[in-house]
CSV table of N, CA and C in Angstrom, one decimal:
chain,number,residue,atom,x,y,z
M,1,UNK,N,4.6,3.5,60.3
M,1,UNK,CA,4.4,2.3,59.5
M,1,UNK,C,3.2,2.5,58.5
M,2,UNK,N,2.2,3.2,59.0
M,2,UNK,CA,1.1,3.5,58.1
M,2,UNK,C,1.5,4.2,56.8
M,3,UNK,N,2.4,5.2,57.0
M,3,UNK,CA,2.9,6.0,55.9
M,3,UNK,C,3.7,5.1,54.9
M,4,UNK,N,4.5,4.1,55.4
M,4,UNK,CA,5.2,3.2,54.5
M,4,UNK,C,4.3,2.4,53.7
M,5,UNK,N,3.3,1.9,54.4
M,5,UNK,CA,2.3,1.0,53.7
M,5,UNK,C,1.5,1.8,52.6
M,6,UNK,N,1.2,3.1,52.9
M,6,UNK,CA,0.5,3.9,51.9
M,6,UNK,C,1.4,4.2,50.7
M,7,UNK,N,2.7,4.4,50.9
M,7,UNK,CA,3.7,4.7,49.8
M,7,UNK,C,3.8,3.4,49.0
M,8,UNK,N,3.9,2.3,49.6
M,8,UNK,CA,4.0,1.0,48.8
M,8,UNK,C,2.8,0.8,48.0
M,9,UNK,N,1.6,1.0,48.5
M,9,UNK,CA,0.4,0.8,47.8
M,9,UNK,C,0.2,1.9,46.7
M,10,UNK,N,0.7,3.1,46.9
M,10,UNK,CA,0.6,4.1,45.9
M,10,UNK,C,1.5,3.8,44.7
M,11,UNK,N,2.8,3.4,45.0
M,11,UNK,CA,3.7,3.1,43.9
M,11,UNK,C,3.2,1.8,43.1
M,12,UNK,N,2.6,0.9,43.8
M,12,UNK,CA,2.1,-0.3,43.2
M,12,UNK,C,1.0,0.1,42.2
M,13,UNK,N,0.1,1.0,42.6
M,13,UNK,CA,-1.0,1.4,41.8
M,13,UNK,C,-0.4,2.2,40.6
M,14,UNK,N,0.6,3.0,40.8
M,14,UNK,CA,1.2,3.7,39.7
M,14,UNK,C,1.8,2.8,38.7
M,15,UNK,N,2.5,1.7,39.2
M,15,UNK,CA,3.1,0.7,38.3
M,15,UNK,C,2.0,0.0,37.5
M,16,UNK,N,1.0,-0.3,38.1
M,16,UNK,CA,-0.1,-1.0,37.5
M,16,UNK,C,-0.7,-0.1,36.3
M,17,UNK,N,-0.9,1.1,36.6
M,17,UNK,CA,-1.4,2.1,35.7
M,17,UNK,C,-0.5,2.2,34.5
M,18,UNK,N,0.8,2.3,34.8
M,18,UNK,CA,1.8,2.4,33.7
M,18,UNK,C,1.8,1.2,32.8
M,19,UNK,N,1.7,0.0,33.4
M,19,UNK,CA,1.6,-1.2,32.5
M,19,UNK,C,0.3,-1.2,31.7
M,20,UNK,N,-0.8,-0.8,32.3
M,20,UNK,CA,-2.0,-0.7,31.5
M,20,UNK,C,-1.9,0.2,30.3
M,21,UNK,N,-1.3,1.4,30.5
M,21,UNK,CA,-1.1,2.4,29.5
M,21,UNK,C,-0.2,1.8,28.4
M,22,UNK,N,0.9,1.2,28.8
M,22,UNK,CA,1.9,0.6,27.9
M,22,UNK,C,1.2,-0.5,27.0
M,23,UNK,N,0.5,-1.4,27.7
M,23,UNK,CA,-0.2,-2.5,27.0
M,23,UNK,C,-1.2,-1.9,26.0
M,24,UNK,N,-1.9,-0.9,26.5
M,24,UNK,CA,-3.0,-0.3,25.6
M,24,UNK,C,-2.3,0.3,24.3
M,25,UNK,N,-1.2,1.0,24.5
M,25,UNK,CA,-0.5,1.6,23.4
M,25,UNK,C,0.0,0.5,22.4
M,26,UNK,N,0.5,-0.6,23.0
M,26,UNK,CA,1.0,-1.7,22.1
M,26,UNK,C,-0.2,-2.3,21.4
M,27,UNK,N,-1.3,-2.4,22.0
M,27,UNK,CA,-2.5,-2.9,21.3
M,27,UNK,C,-2.9,-2.0,20.2
M,28,UNK,N,-2.9,-0.7,20.4
M,28,UNK,CA,-3.3,0.2,19.4
M,28,UNK,C,-2.3,0.2,18.2
M,29,UNK,N,-1.0,0.1,18.5
M,29,UNK,CA,0.0,0.0,17.4
M,29,UNK,C,-0.2,-1.3,16.6
M,30,UNK,N,-0.4,-2.4,17.3
M,30,UNK,CA,-0.6,-3.6,16.6
M,30,UNK,C,-1.8,-3.6,15.7
M,31,UNK,N,-2.9,-3.0,16.1
M,31,UNK,CA,-4.1,-2.9,15.3
M,31,UNK,C,-3.8,-2.0,14.1
M,32,UNK,N,-3.1,-0.9,14.3
M,32,UNK,CA,-2.7,0.0,13.2
M,32,UNK,C,-1.8,-0.7,12.2
M,33,UNK,N,-0.8,-1.4,12.6
M,33,UNK,CA,0.1,-2.1,11.7
M,33,UNK,C,-0.7,-3.2,10.9
M,34,UNK,N,-1.6,-3.9,11.6
M,34,UNK,CA,-2.3,-5.0,10.9
M,34,UNK,C,-3.2,-4.4,9.8
M,35,UNK,N,-3.7,-3.1,10.0
M,35,UNK,CA,-4.6,-2.5,9.0
M,35,UNK,C,-3.8,-1.7,7.9
M,36,UNK,N,-2.5,-1.6,8.0
M,36,UNK,CA,-1.8,-0.9,6.9
M,36,UNK,C,-1.9,-1.7,5.6
M,37,UNK,N,-2.0,-1.0,4.5
M,37,UNK,CA,-2.0,-1.7,3.2
M,37,UNK,C,-0.8,-2.5,3.0
M,38,UNK,N,-1.0,-3.7,2.4
M,38,UNK,CA,0.2,-4.5,2.1
M,38,UNK,C,1.1,-3.8,1.1
M,39,UNK,N,2.3,-4.1,1.1
M,39,UNK,CA,3.3,-3.4,0.2
M,39,UNK,C,3.0,-3.9,-1.2
M,40,UNK,N,3.5,-3.1,-2.1
M,40,UNK,CA,3.4,-3.4,-3.5
M,40,UNK,C,4.7,-4.0,-4.0
M,41,UNK,N,4.6,-5.0,-4.8
M,41,UNK,CA,5.8,-5.6,-5.3
M,41,UNK,C,6.4,-4.8,-6.5
M,42,UNK,N,7.7,-4.8,-6.6
M,42,UNK,CA,8.3,-4.1,-7.8
M,42,UNK,C,8.8,-5.1,-8.8
M,43,UNK,N,8.4,-6.4,-8.6
M,43,UNK,CA,8.8,-7.5,-9.5
M,43,UNK,C,8.0,-7.5,-10.8
M,44,UNK,N,8.5,-6.8,-11.8
M,44,UNK,CA,7.7,-6.7,-13.0
M,44,UNK,C,7.7,-8.0,-13.8
M,45,UNK,N,8.5,-9.0,-13.4
M,45,UNK,CA,8.4,-10.3,-14.1
M,45,UNK,C,7.1,-11.0,-13.8
M,46,UNK,N,6.3,-10.5,-12.9
M,46,UNK,CA,5.0,-11.1,-12.6
M,46,UNK,C,4.0,-10.8,-13.7
M,47,UNK,N,4.3,-9.9,-14.6
M,47,UNK,CA,3.4,-9.5,-15.7
M,47,UNK,C,3.3,-10.7,-16.6
M,48,UNK,N,2.1,-11.1,-17.0
M,48,UNK,CA,1.9,-12.2,-17.9
M,48,UNK,C,2.0,-13.5,-17.3
M,49,UNK,N,1.8,-13.6,-16.0
M,49,UNK,CA,1.9,-14.9,-15.3
M,49,UNK,C,0.5,-15.5,-14.9
M,50,UNK,N,-0.5,-15.2,-15.7
M,50,UNK,CA,-1.8,-15.7,-15.5
M,50,UNK,C,-2.8,-14.8,-14.7
M,51,UNK,N,-2.3,-13.7,-14.3
M,51,UNK,CA,-3.2,-12.7,-13.7
M,51,UNK,C,-3.1,-11.3,-14.4
M,52,UNK,N,-4.2,-10.6,-14.3
M,52,UNK,CA,-4.1,-9.2,-14.8
M,52,UNK,C,-3.0,-8.5,-14.0
M,53,UNK,N,-2.2,-7.6,-14.6
M,53,UNK,CA,-1.2,-6.9,-13.9
M,53,UNK,C,-1.5,-5.4,-14.0
M,54,UNK,N,-1.5,-4.7,-12.8
M,54,UNK,CA,-1.8,-3.3,-12.8
M,54,UNK,C,-0.5,-2.7,-12.2
M,55,UNK,N,0.2,-1.9,-13.1
M,55,UNK,CA,1.5,-1.4,-12.7
M,55,UNK,C,1.4,0.2,-12.6
M,56,UNK,N,1.7,0.6,-11.4
M,56,UNK,CA,1.8,2.1,-11.2
M,56,UNK,C,3.3,2.5,-11.4
M,57,UNK,N,3.4,3.4,-12.4
M,57,UNK,CA,4.7,4.1,-12.6
M,57,UNK,C,4.6,5.4,-11.8
M,58,UNK,N,5.4,5.4,-10.7
M,58,UNK,CA,5.3,6.5,-9.8
M,58,UNK,C,6.5,7.4,-9.8
M,59,UNK,N,6.1,8.6,-9.3
M,59,UNK,CA,7.1,9.7,-9.0
M,59,UNK,C,6.9,10.0,-7.6
M,60,UNK,N,7.8,9.7,-6.7
M,60,UNK,CA,7.7,9.8,-5.3
M,60,UNK,C,7.4,11.3,-4.9
M,61,UNK,N,7.7,12.2,-5.7
M,61,UNK,CA,7.5,13.6,-5.3
M,61,UNK,C,6.2,14.2,-5.9
M,62,UNK,N,5.4,13.4,-6.6
M,62,UNK,CA,4.2,13.9,-7.3
M,62,UNK,C,3.0,13.4,-6.5
M,63,UNK,N,2.1,14.4,-6.2
M,63,UNK,CA,0.9,14.1,-5.4
M,63,UNK,C,0.0,13.1,-6.2
M,64,UNK,N,0.0,13.2,-7.5
M,64,UNK,CA,-0.8,12.3,-8.3
M,64,UNK,C,-0.4,10.9,-8.1
M,65,UNK,N,0.8,10.6,-7.9
M,65,UNK,CA,1.3,9.2,-7.6
M,65,UNK,C,0.6,8.7,-6.4
M,66,UNK,N,0.5,9.5,-5.3
M,66,UNK,CA,-0.2,9.1,-4.1
M,66,UNK,C,-1.7,8.9,-4.3
M,67,UNK,N,-2.2,9.8,-5.1
M,67,UNK,CA,-3.7,9.7,-5.5
M,67,UNK,C,-4.0,8.4,-6.2
M,68,UNK,N,-3.1,8.1,-7.2
M,68,UNK,CA,-3.4,6.8,-7.9
M,68,UNK,C,-3.2,5.6,-7.0
M,69,UNK,N,-2.2,5.7,-6.1
M,69,UNK,CA,-2.0,4.6,-5.1
M,69,UNK,C,-3.2,4.4,-4.2
M,70,UNK,N,-3.8,5.5,-3.8
M,70,UNK,CA,-5.0,5.4,-3.0
M,70,UNK,C,-6.1,4.8,-3.7
M,71,UNK,N,-6.3,5.1,-5.0
M,71,UNK,CA,-7.3,4.4,-5.8
M,71,UNK,C,-7.0,2.9,-5.8
M,72,UNK,N,-5.8,2.6,-6.1
M,72,UNK,CA,-5.4,1.2,-6.2
M,72,UNK,C,-5.6,0.5,-4.8
M,73,UNK,N,-5.3,1.1,-3.7
M,73,UNK,CA,-5.5,0.6,-2.4
M,73,UNK,C,-7.0,0.3,-2.2
M,74,UNK,N,-7.9,1.2,-2.7
M,74,UNK,CA,-9.3,1.0,-2.5
M,74,UNK,C,-9.9,-0.2,-3.2
M,75,UNK,N,-9.3,-0.6,-4.3
M,75,UNK,CA,-9.8,-1.8,-5.1
M,75,UNK,C,-9.0,-3.0,-5.0
M,76,UNK,N,-7.8,-2.9,-4.4
M,76,UNK,CA,-6.9,-4.1,-4.4
M,76,UNK,C,-7.5,-5.3,-3.8
M,77,UNK,N,-8.1,-5.2,-2.6
M,77,UNK,CA,-8.7,-6.4,-2.0
M,77,UNK,C,-9.7,-7.1,-2.8
M,78,UNK,N,-10.5,-6.3,-3.5
M,78,UNK,CA,-11.6,-6.8,-4.4
M,78,UNK,C,-11.0,-7.7,-5.5
M,79,UNK,N,-9.8,-7.3,-6.0
M,79,UNK,CA,-9.2,-8.0,-7.1
M,79,UNK,C,-8.0,-8.9,-6.7
M,80,UNK,N,-7.8,-9.2,-5.5
M,80,UNK,CA,-6.6,-9.9,-5.0
M,80,UNK,C,-6.5,-11.3,-5.6
M,81,UNK,N,-7.6,-11.9,-6.0
M,81,UNK,CA,-7.5,-13.3,-6.6
M,81,UNK,C,-7.2,-13.3,-8.1
M,82,UNK,N,-7.4,-12.1,-8.7
M,82,UNK,CA,-7.3,-12.1,-10.2
M,82,UNK,C,-6.4,-11.1,-10.7
M,83,UNK,N,-5.8,-10.2,-9.9
M,83,UNK,CA,-4.9,-9.2,-10.4
M,83,UNK,C,-3.7,-9.0,-9.5
M,84,UNK,N,-2.5,-8.7,-10.1
M,84,UNK,CA,-1.3,-8.3,-9.4
M,84,UNK,C,-1.2,-6.8,-9.4
M,85,UNK,N,-1.0,-6.2,-8.3
M,85,UNK,CA,-0.8,-4.8,-8.2
M,85,UNK,C,0.7,-4.5,-8.0
M,86,UNK,N,1.3,-3.9,-8.9
M,86,UNK,CA,2.8,-3.7,-8.9
M,86,UNK,C,3.1,-2.2,-9.0
M,87,UNK,N,4.4,-1.9,-8.7
M,87,UNK,CA,4.8,-0.5,-9.0
M,87,UNK,C,6.2,-0.5,-9.4
M,88,UNK,N,6.6,0.5,-10.1
M,88,UNK,CA,7.9,0.8,-10.5
M,88,UNK,C,8.1,2.3,-10.4
M,89,UNK,N,9.3,2.7,-10.1
M,89,UNK,CA,9.7,4.1,-9.9
M,89,UNK,C,10.3,4.6,-11.2
M,90,UNK,N,9.8,5.7,-11.7
M,90,UNK,CA,10.2,6.2,-13.0
M,90,UNK,C,11.7,6.6,-13.0
M,91,UNK,N,12.2,6.8,-11.8
M,91,UNK,CA,13.6,7.3,-11.7
M,91,UNK,C,14.6,6.2,-11.4
M,92,UNK,N,14.3,5.0,-11.8
M,92,UNK,CA,15.2,3.8,-11.7
M,92,UNK,C,15.4,3.3,-13.1
M,93,UNK,N,16.5,2.5,-13.3
M,93,UNK,CA,16.7,1.9,-14.6
M,93,UNK,C,15.6,1.0,-15.1
M,94,UNK,N,15.0,0.2,-14.1
M,94,UNK,CA,13.9,-0.7,-14.4
M,94,UNK,C,12.7,0.1,-14.8
M,95,UNK,N,12.4,1.2,-14.1
M,95,UNK,CA,11.3,2.1,-14.4
M,95,UNK,C,11.4,2.7,-15.7
M,96,UNK,N,12.6,3.2,-16.0
M,96,UNK,CA,12.7,3.9,-17.4
M,96,UNK,C,12.6,2.8,-18.5
M,97,UNK,N,13.1,1.6,-18.3
M,97,UNK,CA,13.0,0.6,-19.3
M,97,UNK,C,11.6,0.2,-19.5
M,98,UNK,N,10.8,0.1,-18.4
M,98,UNK,CA,9.4,-0.3,-18.4
M,98,UNK,C,8.6,0.8,-19.2
M,99,UNK,N,8.9,2.1,-18.9
M,99,UNK,CA,8.2,3.2,-19.5
M,99,UNK,C,8.5,3.2,-21.0
M,100,UNK,N,9.7,3.0,-21.4
M,100,UNK,CA,10.1,3.0,-22.8
M,100,UNK,C,9.5,1.8,-23.5
M,101,UNK,N,9.5,0.6,-22.9
M,101,UNK,CA,8.9,-0.6,-23.6
M,101,UNK,C,7.4,-0.5,-23.7
M,102,UNK,N,6.7,0.3,-22.9
M,102,UNK,CA,5.3,0.2,-22.8
M,102,UNK,C,4.6,1.6,-23.2
M,103,UNK,N,5.4,2.5,-23.6
M,103,UNK,CA,4.8,3.8,-23.9
M,103,UNK,C,4.2,4.6,-22.8
M,104,UNK,N,4.7,4.3,-21.6
M,104,UNK,CA,4.1,4.9,-20.4
M,104,UNK,C,4.9,6.2,-20.0
M,105,UNK,N,4.3,7.0,-19.2
M,105,UNK,CA,5.0,8.2,-18.7
M,105,UNK,C,5.0,8.0,-17.1
M,106,UNK,N,5.8,9.0,-16.5
M,106,UNK,CA,5.7,8.9,-15.0
M,106,UNK,C,4.3,9.3,-14.6
M,107,UNK,N,3.9,8.7,-13.5
M,107,UNK,CA,2.6,8.9,-12.9
M,107,UNK,C,1.5,8.4,-13.8
M,108,UNK,N,1.6,7.2,-14.2
M,108,UNK,CA,0.6,6.5,-15.0
M,108,UNK,C,0.4,5.1,-14.4
M,109,UNK,N,-0.7,4.5,-14.8
M,109,UNK,CA,-1.0,3.1,-14.4
M,109,UNK,C,-1.2,2.4,-15.7
M,110,UNK,N,-0.4,1.3,-15.9
M,110,UNK,CA,-0.5,0.5,-17.1
M,110,UNK,C,-1.1,-0.9,-16.7
M,111,UNK,N,-2.1,-1.2,-17.4
M,111,UNK,CA,-2.9,-2.5,-17.2
M,111,UNK,C,-2.6,-3.5,-18.2
M,112,UNK,N,-2.2,-4.7,-17.8
M,112,UNK,CA,-1.9,-5.8,-18.7
M,112,UNK,C,-2.9,-6.9,-18.5
M,113,UNK,N,-3.2,-7.7,-19.5
M,113,UNK,CA,-4.1,-8.9,-19.3
M,113,UNK,C,-3.3,-10.0,-18.7
M,114,UNK,N,-3.9,-11.1,-18.5
M,114,UNK,CA,-3.2,-12.3,-17.9
M,114,UNK,C,-2.1,-12.8,-18.7
M,115,UNK,N,-2.1,-12.6,-20.0
M,115,UNK,CA,-1.0,-13.0,-20.9
M,115,UNK,C,0.1,-12.0,-21.0
M,116,UNK,N,0.0,-10.8,-20.4
M,116,UNK,CA,1.0,-9.8,-20.5
M,116,UNK,C,0.8,-8.8,-21.6
M,117,UNK,N,-0.3,-8.8,-22.3
M,117,UNK,CA,-0.6,-7.9,-23.3
M,117,UNK,C,-1.1,-6.6,-22.7
M,118,UNK,N,-0.6,-5.5,-23.2
M,118,UNK,CA,-1.0,-4.2,-22.6
M,118,UNK,C,-2.5,-3.9,-23.0
M,119,UNK,N,-3.3,-3.6,-22.0
M,119,UNK,CA,-4.7,-3.3,-22.2
M,119,UNK,C,-4.9,-1.8,-22.3
M,120,UNK,N,-4.3,-1.1,-21.4
M,120,UNK,CA,-4.6,0.4,-21.3
M,120,UNK,C,-3.5,1.1,-20.5
M,121,UNK,N,-3.4,2.4,-20.7
M,121,UNK,CA,-2.6,3.3,-19.9
M,121,UNK,C,-3.5,4.3,-19.3
M,122,UNK,N,-3.5,4.4,-18.0
M,122,UNK,CA,-4.4,5.3,-17.3
M,122,UNK,C,-3.6,6.5,-16.8
M,123,UNK,N,-4.0,7.7,-17.1
M,123,UNK,CA,-3.4,8.9,-16.6
M,123,UNK,C,-4.2,9.5,-15.4
M,124,UNK,N,-3.6,10.2,-14.5
M,124,UNK,CA,-4.4,10.8,-13.4
M,124,UNK,C,-5.2,12.0,-13.9
M,125,UNK,N,-6.3,12.2,-13.3
M,125,UNK,CA,-6.9,11.6,-12.1
M,125,UNK,C,-7.7,10.3,-12.6
M,126,UNK,N,-7.8,9.4,-11.7
M,126,UNK,CA,-8.6,8.2,-11.9
M,126,UNK,C,-9.5,7.9,-10.7
M,127,UNK,N,-10.6,7.2,-10.9
M,127,UNK,CA,-11.5,6.8,-9.8
M,127,UNK,C,-11.4,5.3,-9.7
M,128,UNK,N,-11.9,4.8,-8.7
M,128,UNK,CA,-12.0,3.4,-8.5
M,128,UNK,C,-12.8,2.7,-9.6
M,129,UNK,N,-13.9,3.4,-10.1
M,129,UNK,CA,-14.7,2.8,-11.1
M,129,UNK,C,-13.9,2.8,-12.4
M,130,UNK,N,-13.2,3.8,-12.8
M,130,UNK,CA,-12.5,3.8,-14.0
M,130,UNK,C,-11.3,2.8,-14.0
M,131,UNK,N,-10.7,2.6,-12.9
M,131,UNK,CA,-9.6,1.6,-12.8
M,131,UNK,C,-10.2,0.2,-12.9
M,132,UNK,N,-11.4,0.0,-12.2
M,132,UNK,CA,-12.0,-1.3,-12.3
M,132,UNK,C,-12.5,-1.6,-13.7
M,133,UNK,N,-12.9,-0.7,-14.5
M,133,UNK,CA,-13.3,-0.9,-15.9
M,133,UNK,C,-12.1,-1.3,-16.7
M,134,UNK,N,-11.0,-0.7,-16.5
M,134,UNK,CA,-9.8,-1.1,-17.2
M,134,UNK,C,-9.3,-2.5,-16.8
M,135,UNK,N,-9.4,-2.9,-15.6
M,135,UNK,CA,-9.0,-4.2,-15.1
M,135,UNK,C,-10.0,-5.3,-15.7
M,136,UNK,N,-11.3,-5.0,-15.7
M,136,UNK,CA,-12.3,-5.9,-16.1
M,136,UNK,C,-12.3,-6.1,-17.6
M,137,UNK,N,-11.7,-5.2,-18.4
M,137,UNK,CA,-11.8,-5.2,-19.8
M,137,UNK,C,-11.2,-6.4,-20.4
């Protein structure tokens, strides 16, 4: 009977440990998900709607696109009340039309004022400071 009691206590302790590990992992995953950057909208109709618009024309296979997105991620929270951060893919009909209409190339950032007037086209590499200057212009 002592051996049965020990086995029951041992499996109960293992179950408890398993639940603690599972709950800890879920907590870590939840924290990571909450800290992921918000997604970028591809709704280019937001340009000229009262906020500065910063549009990344990206090429998913170009490292420079990811570099520009990292710079945008670094400043986005600071400008959340006065700027829209958007993206378009150069390899879509919308992206090609946007590039043609605005003189942009793939892997560029196009900055528009609140009325939708093009302010600047930024080519990689960019820093947070240079992008902030274009937005503040």
